[in-house]
Short mmCIF file of C-alpha atoms in Angstrom, two decimals:
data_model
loop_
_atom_site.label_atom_id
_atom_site.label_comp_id
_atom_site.label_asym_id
_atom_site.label_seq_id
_atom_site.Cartn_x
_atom_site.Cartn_y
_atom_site.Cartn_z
CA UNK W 1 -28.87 -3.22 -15.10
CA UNK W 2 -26.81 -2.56 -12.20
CA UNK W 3 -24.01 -0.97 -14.70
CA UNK W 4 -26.67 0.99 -16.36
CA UNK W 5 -27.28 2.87 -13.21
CA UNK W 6 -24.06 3.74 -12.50
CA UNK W 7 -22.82 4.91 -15.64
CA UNK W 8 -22.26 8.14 -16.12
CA UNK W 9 -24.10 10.79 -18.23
CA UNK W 10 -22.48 11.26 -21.29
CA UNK W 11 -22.47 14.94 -22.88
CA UNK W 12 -20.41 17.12 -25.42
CA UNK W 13 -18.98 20.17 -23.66
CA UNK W 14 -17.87 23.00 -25.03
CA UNK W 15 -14.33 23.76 -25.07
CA UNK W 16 -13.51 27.21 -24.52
CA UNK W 17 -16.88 27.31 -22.31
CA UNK W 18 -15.75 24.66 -20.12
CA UNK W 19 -12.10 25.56 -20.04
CA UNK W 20 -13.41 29.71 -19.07
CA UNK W 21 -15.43 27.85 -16.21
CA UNK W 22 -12.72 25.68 -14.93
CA UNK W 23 -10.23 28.27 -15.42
CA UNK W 24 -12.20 30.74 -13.44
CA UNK W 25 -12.98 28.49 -10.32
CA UNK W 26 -9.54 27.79 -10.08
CA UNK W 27 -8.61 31.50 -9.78
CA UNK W 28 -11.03 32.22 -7.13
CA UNK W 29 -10.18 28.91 -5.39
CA UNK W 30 -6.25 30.68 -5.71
CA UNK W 31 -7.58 34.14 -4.06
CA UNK W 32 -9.07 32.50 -0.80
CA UNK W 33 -6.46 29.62 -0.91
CA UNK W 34 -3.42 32.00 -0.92
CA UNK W 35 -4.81 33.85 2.40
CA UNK W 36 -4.95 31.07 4.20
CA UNK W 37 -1.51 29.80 3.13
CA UNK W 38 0.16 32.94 4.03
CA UNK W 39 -1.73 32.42 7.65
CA UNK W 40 -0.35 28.86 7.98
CA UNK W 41 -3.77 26.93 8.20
CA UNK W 42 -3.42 23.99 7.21
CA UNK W 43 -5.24 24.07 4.06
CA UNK W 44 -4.10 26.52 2.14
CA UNK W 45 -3.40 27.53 -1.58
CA UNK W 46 -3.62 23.78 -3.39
CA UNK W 47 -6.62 22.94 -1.16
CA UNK W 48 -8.65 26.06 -1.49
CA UNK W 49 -7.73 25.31 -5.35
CA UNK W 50 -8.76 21.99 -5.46
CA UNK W 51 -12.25 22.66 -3.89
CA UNK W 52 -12.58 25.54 -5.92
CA UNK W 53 -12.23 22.95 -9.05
CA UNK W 54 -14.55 19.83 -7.63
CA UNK W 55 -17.29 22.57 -7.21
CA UNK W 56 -17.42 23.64 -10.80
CA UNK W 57 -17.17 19.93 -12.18
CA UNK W 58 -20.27 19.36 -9.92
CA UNK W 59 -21.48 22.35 -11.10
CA UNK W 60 -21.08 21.48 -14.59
CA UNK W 61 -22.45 17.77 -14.00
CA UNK W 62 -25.39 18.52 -12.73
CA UNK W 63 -27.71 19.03 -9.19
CA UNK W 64 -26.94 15.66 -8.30
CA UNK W 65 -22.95 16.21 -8.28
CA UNK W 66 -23.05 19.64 -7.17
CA UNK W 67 -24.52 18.17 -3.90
CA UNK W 68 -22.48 15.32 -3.30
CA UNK W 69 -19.05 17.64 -4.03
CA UNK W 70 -21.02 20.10 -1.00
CA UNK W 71 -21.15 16.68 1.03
CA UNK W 72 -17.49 15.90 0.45
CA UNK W 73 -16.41 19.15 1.35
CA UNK W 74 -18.67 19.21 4.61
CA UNK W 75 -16.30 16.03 5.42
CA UNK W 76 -12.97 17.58 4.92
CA UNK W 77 -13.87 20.15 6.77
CA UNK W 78 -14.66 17.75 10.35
CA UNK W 79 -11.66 15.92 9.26
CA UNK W 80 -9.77 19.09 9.28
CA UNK W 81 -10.84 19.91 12.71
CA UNK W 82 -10.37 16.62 14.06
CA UNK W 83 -6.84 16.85 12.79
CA UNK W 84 -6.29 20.26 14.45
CA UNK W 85 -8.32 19.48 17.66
CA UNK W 86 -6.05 16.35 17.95
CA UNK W 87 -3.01 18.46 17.21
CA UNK W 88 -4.19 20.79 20.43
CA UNK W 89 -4.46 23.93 18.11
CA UNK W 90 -8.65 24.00 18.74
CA UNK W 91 -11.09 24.09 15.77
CA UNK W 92 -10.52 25.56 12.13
CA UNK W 93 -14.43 27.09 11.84
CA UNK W 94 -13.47 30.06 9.66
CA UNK W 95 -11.60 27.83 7.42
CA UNK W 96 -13.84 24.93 7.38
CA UNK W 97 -16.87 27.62 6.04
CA UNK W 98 -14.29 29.38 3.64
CA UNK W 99 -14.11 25.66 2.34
CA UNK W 100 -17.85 25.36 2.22
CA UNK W 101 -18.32 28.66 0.54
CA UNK W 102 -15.57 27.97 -1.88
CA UNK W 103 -17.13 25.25 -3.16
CA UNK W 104 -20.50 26.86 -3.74
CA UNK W 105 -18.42 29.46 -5.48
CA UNK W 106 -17.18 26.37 -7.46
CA UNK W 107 -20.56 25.17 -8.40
CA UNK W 108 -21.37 28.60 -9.32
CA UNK W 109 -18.79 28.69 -11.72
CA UNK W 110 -19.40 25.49 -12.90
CA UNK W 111 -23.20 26.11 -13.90
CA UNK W 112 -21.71 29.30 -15.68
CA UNK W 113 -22.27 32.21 -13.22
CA UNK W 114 -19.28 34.82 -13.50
CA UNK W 115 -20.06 38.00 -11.77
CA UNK W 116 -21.77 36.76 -8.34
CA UNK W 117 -18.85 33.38 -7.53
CA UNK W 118 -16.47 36.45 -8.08
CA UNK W 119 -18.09 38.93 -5.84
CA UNK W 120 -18.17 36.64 -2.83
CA UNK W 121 -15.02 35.05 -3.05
CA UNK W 122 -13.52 38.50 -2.75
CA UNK W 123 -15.82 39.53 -0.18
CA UNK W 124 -15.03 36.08 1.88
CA UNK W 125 -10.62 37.00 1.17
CA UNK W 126 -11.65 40.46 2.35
CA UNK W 127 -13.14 39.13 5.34
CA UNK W 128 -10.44 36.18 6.18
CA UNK W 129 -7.78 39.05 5.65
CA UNK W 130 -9.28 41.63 7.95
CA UNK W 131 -9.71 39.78 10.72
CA UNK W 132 -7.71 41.83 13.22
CA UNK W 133 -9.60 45.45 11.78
CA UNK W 134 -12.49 43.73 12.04
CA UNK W 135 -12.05 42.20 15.54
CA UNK W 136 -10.48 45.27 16.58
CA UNK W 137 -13.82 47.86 15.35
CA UNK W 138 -16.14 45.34 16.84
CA UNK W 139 -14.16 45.54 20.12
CA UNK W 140 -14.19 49.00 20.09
CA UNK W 141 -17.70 49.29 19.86
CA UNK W 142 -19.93 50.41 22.50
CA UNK W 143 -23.61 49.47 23.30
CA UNK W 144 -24.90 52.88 22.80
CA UNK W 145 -23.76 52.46 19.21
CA UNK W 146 -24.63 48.69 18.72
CA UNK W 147 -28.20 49.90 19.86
CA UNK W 148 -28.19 52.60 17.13
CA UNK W 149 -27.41 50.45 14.48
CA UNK W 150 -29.49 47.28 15.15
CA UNK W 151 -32.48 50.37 15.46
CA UNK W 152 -31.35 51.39 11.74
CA UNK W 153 -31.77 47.76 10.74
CA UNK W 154 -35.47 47.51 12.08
CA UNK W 155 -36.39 50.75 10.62
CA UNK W 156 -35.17 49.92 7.25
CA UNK W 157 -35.90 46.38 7.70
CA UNK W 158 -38.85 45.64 9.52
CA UNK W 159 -40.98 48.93 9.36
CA UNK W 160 -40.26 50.20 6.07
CA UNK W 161 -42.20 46.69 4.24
CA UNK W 162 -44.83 47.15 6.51
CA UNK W 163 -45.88 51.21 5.23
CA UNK W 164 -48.58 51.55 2.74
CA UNK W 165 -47.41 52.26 -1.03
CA UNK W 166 -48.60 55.33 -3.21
CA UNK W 167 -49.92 58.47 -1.71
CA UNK W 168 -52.54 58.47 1.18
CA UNK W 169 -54.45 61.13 3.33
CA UNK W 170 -57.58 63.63 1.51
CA UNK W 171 -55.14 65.51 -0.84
CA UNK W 172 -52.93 62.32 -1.30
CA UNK W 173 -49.96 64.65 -0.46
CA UNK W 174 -48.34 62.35 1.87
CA UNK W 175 -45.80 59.00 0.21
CA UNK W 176 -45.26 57.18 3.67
CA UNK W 177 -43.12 54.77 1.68
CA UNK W 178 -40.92 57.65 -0.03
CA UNK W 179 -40.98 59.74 3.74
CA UNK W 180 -38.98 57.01 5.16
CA UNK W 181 -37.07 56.15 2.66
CA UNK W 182 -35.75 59.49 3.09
CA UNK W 183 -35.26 59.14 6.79
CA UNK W 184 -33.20 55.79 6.29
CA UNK W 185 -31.02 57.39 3.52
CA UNK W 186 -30.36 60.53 5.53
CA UNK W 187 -29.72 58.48 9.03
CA UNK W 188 -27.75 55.83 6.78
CA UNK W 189 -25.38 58.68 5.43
CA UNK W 190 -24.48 60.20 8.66
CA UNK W 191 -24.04 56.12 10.08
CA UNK W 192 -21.46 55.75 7.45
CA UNK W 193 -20.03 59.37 8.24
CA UNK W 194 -19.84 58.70 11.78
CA UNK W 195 -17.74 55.70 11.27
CA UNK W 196 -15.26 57.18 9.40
CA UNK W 197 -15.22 60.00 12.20
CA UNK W 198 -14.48 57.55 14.63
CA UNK W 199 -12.04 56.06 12.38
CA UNK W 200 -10.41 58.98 11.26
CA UNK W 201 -11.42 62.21 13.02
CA UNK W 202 -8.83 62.25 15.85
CA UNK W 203 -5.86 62.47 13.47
CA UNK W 204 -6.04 66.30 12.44
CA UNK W 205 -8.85 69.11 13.01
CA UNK W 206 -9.46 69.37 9.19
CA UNK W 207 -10.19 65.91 8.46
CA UNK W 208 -12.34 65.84 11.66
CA UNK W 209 -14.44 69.03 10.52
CA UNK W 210 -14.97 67.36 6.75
CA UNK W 211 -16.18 64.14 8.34
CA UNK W 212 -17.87 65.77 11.18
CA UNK W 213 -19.64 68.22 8.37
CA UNK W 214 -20.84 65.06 7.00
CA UNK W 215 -22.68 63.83 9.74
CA UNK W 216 -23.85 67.16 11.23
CA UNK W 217 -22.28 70.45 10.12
CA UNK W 218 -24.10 72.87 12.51
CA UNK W 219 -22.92 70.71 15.66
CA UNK W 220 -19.68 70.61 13.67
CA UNK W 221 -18.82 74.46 13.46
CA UNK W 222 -20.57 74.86 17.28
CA UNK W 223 -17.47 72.22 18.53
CA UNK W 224 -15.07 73.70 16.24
CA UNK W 225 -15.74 77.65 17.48
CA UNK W 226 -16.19 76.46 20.92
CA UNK W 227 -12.12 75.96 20.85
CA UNK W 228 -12.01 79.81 19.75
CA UNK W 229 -14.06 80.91 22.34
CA UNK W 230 -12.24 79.22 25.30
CA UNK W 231 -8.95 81.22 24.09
CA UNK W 232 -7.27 79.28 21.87
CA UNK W 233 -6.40 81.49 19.09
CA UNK W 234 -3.54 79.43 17.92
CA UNK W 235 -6.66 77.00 16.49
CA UNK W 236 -7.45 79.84 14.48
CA UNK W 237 -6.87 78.93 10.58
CA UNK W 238 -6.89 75.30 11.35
CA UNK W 239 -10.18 76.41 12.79
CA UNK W 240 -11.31 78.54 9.96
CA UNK W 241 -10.13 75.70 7.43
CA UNK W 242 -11.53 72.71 9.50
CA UNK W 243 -15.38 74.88 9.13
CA UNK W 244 -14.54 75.29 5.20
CA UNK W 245 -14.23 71.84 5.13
CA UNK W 246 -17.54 71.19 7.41
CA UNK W 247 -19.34 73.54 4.84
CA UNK W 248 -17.86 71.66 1.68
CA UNK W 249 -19.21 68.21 3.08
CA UNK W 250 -22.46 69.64 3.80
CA UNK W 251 -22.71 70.77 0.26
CA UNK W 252 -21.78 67.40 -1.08
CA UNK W 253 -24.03 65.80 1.11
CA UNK W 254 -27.34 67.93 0.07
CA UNK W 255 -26.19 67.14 -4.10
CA UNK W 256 -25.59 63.55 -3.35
CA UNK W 257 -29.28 63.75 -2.14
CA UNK W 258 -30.44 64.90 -4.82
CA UNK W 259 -28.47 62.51 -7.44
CA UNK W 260 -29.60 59.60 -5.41
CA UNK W 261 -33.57 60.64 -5.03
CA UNK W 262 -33.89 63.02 -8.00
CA UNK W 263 -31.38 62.42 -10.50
CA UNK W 264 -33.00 64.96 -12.64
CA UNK W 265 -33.00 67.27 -10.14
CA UNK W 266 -29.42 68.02 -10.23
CA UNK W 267 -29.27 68.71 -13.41
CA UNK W 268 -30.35 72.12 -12.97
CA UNK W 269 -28.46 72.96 -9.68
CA UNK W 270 -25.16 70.74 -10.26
CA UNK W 271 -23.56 74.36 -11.27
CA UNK W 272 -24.42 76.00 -8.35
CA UNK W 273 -23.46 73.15 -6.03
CA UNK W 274 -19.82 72.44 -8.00
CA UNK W 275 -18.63 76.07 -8.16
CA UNK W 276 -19.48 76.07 -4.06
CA UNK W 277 -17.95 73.53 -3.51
CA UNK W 278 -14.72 74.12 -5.61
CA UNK W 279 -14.51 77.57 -4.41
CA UNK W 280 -14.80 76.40 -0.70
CA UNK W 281 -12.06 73.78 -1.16
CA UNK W 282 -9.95 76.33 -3.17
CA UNK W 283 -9.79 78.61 0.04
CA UNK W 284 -8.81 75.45 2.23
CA UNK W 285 -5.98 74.99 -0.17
CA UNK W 286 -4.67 78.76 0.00
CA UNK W 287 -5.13 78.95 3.38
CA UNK W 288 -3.09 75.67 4.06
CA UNK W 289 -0.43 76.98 1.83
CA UNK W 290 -0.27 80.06 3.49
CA UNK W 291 -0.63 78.84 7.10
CA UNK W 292 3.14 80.03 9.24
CA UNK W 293 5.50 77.23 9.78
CA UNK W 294 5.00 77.68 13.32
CA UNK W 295 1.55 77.38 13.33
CA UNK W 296 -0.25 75.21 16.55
CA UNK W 297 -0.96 72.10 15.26
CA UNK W 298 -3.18 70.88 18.05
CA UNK W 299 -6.35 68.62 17.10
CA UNK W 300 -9.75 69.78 18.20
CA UNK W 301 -11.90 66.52 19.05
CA UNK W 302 -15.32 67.00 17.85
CA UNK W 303 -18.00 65.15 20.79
CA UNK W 304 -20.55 64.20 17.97
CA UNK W 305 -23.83 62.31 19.06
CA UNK W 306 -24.69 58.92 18.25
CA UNK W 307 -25.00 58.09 15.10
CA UNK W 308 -28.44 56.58 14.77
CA UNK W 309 -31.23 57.49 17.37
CA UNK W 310 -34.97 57.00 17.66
CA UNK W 311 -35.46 60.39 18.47
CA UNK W 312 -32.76 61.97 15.71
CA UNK W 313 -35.15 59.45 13.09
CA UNK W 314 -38.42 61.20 14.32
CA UNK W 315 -36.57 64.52 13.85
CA UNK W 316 -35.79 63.65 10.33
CA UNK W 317 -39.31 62.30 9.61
CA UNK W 318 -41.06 64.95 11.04
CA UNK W 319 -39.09 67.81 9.26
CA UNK W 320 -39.20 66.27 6.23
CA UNK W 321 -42.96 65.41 6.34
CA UNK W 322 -43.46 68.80 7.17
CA UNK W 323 -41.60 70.75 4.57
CA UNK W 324 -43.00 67.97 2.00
CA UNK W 325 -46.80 69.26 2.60
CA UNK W 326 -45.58 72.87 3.43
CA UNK W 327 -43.83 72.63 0.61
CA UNK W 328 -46.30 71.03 -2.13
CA UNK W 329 -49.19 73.29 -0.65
CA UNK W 330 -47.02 76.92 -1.09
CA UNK W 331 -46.42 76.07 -4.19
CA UNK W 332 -49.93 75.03 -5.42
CA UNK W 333 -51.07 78.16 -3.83
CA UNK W 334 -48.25 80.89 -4.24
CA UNK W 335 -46.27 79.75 -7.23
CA UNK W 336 -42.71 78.88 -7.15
CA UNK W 337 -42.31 81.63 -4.66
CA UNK W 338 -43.77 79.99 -2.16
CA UNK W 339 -41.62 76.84 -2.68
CA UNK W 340 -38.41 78.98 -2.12
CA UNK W 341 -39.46 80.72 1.23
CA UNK W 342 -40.10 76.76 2.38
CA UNK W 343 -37.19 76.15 1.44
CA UNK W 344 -35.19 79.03 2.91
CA UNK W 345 -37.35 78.40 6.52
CA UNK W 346 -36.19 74.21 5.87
CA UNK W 347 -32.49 75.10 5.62
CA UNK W 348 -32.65 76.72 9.33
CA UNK W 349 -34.15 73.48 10.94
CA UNK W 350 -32.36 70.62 8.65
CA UNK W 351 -30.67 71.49 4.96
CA UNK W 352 -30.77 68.04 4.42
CA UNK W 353 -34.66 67.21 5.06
CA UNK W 354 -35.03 70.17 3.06
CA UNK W 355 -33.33 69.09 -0.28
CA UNK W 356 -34.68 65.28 0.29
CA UNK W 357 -38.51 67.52 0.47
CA UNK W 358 -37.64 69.24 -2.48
CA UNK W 359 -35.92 65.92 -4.22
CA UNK W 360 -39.27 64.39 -3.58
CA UNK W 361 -41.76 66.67 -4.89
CA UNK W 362 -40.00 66.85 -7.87
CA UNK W 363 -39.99 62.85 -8.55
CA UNK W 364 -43.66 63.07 -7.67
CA UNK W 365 -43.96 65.47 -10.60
CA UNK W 366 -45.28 68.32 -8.16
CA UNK W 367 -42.35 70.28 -9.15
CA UNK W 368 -40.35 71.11 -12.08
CA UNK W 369 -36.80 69.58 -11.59
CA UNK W 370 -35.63 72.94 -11.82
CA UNK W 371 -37.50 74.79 -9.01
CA UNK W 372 -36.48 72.08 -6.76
CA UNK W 373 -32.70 72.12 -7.40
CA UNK W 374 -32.89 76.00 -6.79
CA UNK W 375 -34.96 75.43 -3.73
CA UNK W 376 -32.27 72.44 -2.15
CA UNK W 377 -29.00 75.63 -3.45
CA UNK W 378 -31.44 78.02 -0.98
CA UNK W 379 -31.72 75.70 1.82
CA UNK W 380 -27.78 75.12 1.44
CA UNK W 381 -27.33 78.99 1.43
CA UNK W 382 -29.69 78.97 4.64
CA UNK W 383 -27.60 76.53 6.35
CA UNK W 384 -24.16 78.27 5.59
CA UNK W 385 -25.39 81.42 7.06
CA UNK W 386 -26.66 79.19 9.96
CA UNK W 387 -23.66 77.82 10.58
CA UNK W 388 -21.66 81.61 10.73
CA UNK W 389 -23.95 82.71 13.08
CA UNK W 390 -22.41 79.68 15.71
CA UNK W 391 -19.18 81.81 14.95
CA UNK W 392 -20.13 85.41 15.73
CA UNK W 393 -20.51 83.95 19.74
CA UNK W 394 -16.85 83.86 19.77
CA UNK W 395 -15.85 87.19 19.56
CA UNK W 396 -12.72 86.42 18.11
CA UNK W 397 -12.19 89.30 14.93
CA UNK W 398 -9.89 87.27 13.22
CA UNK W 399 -12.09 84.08 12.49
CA UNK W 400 -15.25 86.11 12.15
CA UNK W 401 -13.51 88.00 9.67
CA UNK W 402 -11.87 85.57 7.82
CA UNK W 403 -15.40 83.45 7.72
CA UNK W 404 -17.15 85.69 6.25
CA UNK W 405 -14.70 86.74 3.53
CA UNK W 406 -14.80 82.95 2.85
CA UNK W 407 -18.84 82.52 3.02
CA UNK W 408 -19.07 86.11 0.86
CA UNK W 409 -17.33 84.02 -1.94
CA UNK W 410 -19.05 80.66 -1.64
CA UNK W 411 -21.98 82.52 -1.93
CA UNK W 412 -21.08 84.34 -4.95
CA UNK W 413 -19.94 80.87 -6.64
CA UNK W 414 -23.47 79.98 -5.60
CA UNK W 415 -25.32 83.15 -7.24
CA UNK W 416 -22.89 82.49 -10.28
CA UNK W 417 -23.83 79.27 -10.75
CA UNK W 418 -27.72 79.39 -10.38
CA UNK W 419 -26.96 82.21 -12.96
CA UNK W 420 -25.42 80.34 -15.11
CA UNK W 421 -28.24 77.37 -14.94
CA UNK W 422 -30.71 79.89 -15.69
CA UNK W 423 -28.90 80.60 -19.02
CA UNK W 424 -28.83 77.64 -20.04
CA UNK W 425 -32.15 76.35 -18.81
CA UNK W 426 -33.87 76.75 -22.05
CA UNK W 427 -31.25 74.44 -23.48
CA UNK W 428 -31.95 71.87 -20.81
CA UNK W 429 -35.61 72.53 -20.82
CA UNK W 430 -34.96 69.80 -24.21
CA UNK W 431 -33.86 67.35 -22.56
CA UNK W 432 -35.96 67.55 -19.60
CA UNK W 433 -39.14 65.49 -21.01
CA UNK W 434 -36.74 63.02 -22.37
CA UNK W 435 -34.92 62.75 -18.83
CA UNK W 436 -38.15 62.68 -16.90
CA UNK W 437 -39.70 60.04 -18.52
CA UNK W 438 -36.91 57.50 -18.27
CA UNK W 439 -36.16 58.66 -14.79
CA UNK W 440 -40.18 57.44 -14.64
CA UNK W 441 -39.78 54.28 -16.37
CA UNK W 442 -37.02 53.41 -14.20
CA UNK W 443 -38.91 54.20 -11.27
CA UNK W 444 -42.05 51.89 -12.61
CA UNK W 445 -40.02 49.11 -13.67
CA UNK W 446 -39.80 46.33 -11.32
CA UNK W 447 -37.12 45.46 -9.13
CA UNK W 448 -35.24 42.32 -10.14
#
């Protein structure tokens, strides 16, 4: 009896299944195993391999294995740290949970996953091998900013569950659900942004007016002429090309709106948008190839704001709530007229809450997906013209001039473009049913 009960189960495996399993676990054991060898811990490559292989054989086993290879693991890891604690070289934590996580991974493999072991053993190497850019950021961090973010992670993740779903209020004009979305995705964007500006935006006034143009392209262009006006005309074309660059971001910002909200939507505008863009970075790349070889190459710091704030969120909310019912009720009453003056006014106060407005009344259905892309190009013309009139307060005839030169032709791209949509809207108007209605079913379909 007793030999019954500890025999063990007998199955047919398949080869080449097994052997892709085994195979597998081994590699990722490798990945993790090799970081820590070329640290010097004291398990390294074979040990990271070996776990990596006694996870998928539980895996493979069955529950019962899979746990007691997660047990076995748990004790190599205290005798590791016993061993180093002994040694006087303190406790191994980050290795002993790279050991636990590698043999999860393991199991993982072992029970036939692929995709998801793979994911997080490179996501666990990624974070064992940036541990001084990570330490480093995390220093660097103040609490103004930790503040922001951990108030991004309550909006997104604690309020946004708790909003009603579908449309409320008497003329069911109002998505709370899709509002805030809006507000997390625009506030998430310029969180990302302003990383990368903190990252990056010191090393060269170009780079800092792209990023900054990313996060906030008005402040950007108010910072960037506010060099001009103080006398500095050396900053001139690294001036002029650091506010082509703020205008090129803020254009790619707006259509990535619209792809991510809308996908439809840009369909119709992605002309307009692309020839702005192209012919904005075209002029960046003349004027760098023209710029004098003695030409000041002095960095203009950009002070942006936080990234995240309560009161930058309820700025967002409100504006887009705002041009959402402004913009749904003008067009109900005056046509599609009435949708572009909205969306002219929206551009002035935020280009982005504008296109998200527009990207959501046309995935409501209010509007066709082709009167909202022209109404999120309007609010980006809007904003460029916004964004000159920051320059005209420095007096200085050299940028003005060369601005609006620039701005004459991104506008014209613009025109062209919307011109060119319109041509071939009846050819699109095909495939718009067939687009909408997917873009619908994907929408309805649940979330796995």
């Amino acid at each position: 009896m007793l030999e019954q009960s500890l025999a063990l189960p007998n199955a047919e495996w398949p080869y080449f299944q097994i052997l892709i399993r085994l195979v597998l676990s081994l590699a990722l054991g490798l990945l993790i195993g090799l970081e820590r060898e070329r640290r010097k811990k004291e398990a390294g490559l074979r040990t990271f391999g070996f776990i990596c292989l006694l996870g998928a054989l539980g895996g493979s086993l069955g529950p019962a294995f899979a746990l007691v290879i997660l047990l076995l693991t748990g004790m190599l890891a205290v005798f590791l740290n016993v061993q180093t604690l002994r040694a006087g070289q303190g406790t191994e934590l980050t290795t002993s949970a790279a050991m636990l996580v590698t043999a999860v991974a393991g199991i993982l493999c072992g029970q036939g996953h692929t995709i998801s072991p793979a994911a997080v053993m490179v996501i666990a190497t990624a974070l064992l091998a940036w541990k001084e850019r990570l330490a480093g950021f995390s220093m660097g961090l103040t609490e103004s900013e930790l503040r922001s973010a951990l108030l991004l992670a309550i909006l997104a993740i604690v309020i946004y569950p708790a909003l009603p779903v579908g449309a409320v209020g008497p003329w069911h004009l109002v998505e709370p659900r899709a509002a805030w979305v809006t507000v997390i995705l625009i506030a998430g964007i310029g969180f990302v942004n302003y990383v990368l500006w903190k990252v990056y935006g010191t090393r060269g006034t170009e780079l800092s007016g792209f990023l900054g143009g990313l996060v906030n392209s008005n402040f950007t262009v108010i910072e960037l002429s506010s060099r001009i006006g103080q006398g500095a005309e050396a900053l001139v074309p690294p001036t002029y090309r650091s506010i082509l660059l703020a205008t090129t971001a803020m254009i790619a910002r707006n259509a990535s709106l619209l792809l991510i909200l809308a996908p439809i939507t840009l369909l119709g505008s992605f002309a307009p948008f692309a020839l702005m863009m192209a012919t904005s970075l075209l002029l960046v790349v003349w004027s760098y190839y023209r710029r004098a070889p003695a030409e000041a190459a002095a960095v203009a710091e950009i002070n942006l704001d936080l990234p995240f704030s309560l009161p930058q969120a309820l700025k967002y909310g409100a504006v887009f709530l705002l041009l959402h019912i402004v913009g749904g009720v003008t067009q109900r009453q005056f046509g599609d007229v009435g949708f572009y003056f909205v969306s002219v006014v929206g551009g002035l106060m935020s280009s982005a809450s504008a296109v998200a407005a527009a990207a959501a009344l046309a995935a409501q259905g209010s509007l066709s997906p082709t009167v909202a892309g022209t109404g999120a190009v309007l609010a980006s013309f809007t904003s460029i013209v916004f964004s000159l009139s920051f320059v005209l307060r420095t007096r200085s005839r050299g940028l003005i001039g060369r601005l609006a030169g620039a701005m004459a032709c991104i506008a014209l791209a613009g025109l062209a473009g919307v011109a060119a949509s319109q041509a071939v809207q009846p050819w699109v108007a095909q495939w718009l049913p067939d687009l909408a209605e997917l873009q619908a079913h994907g929408a309805a379909s649940p979330k796995r």
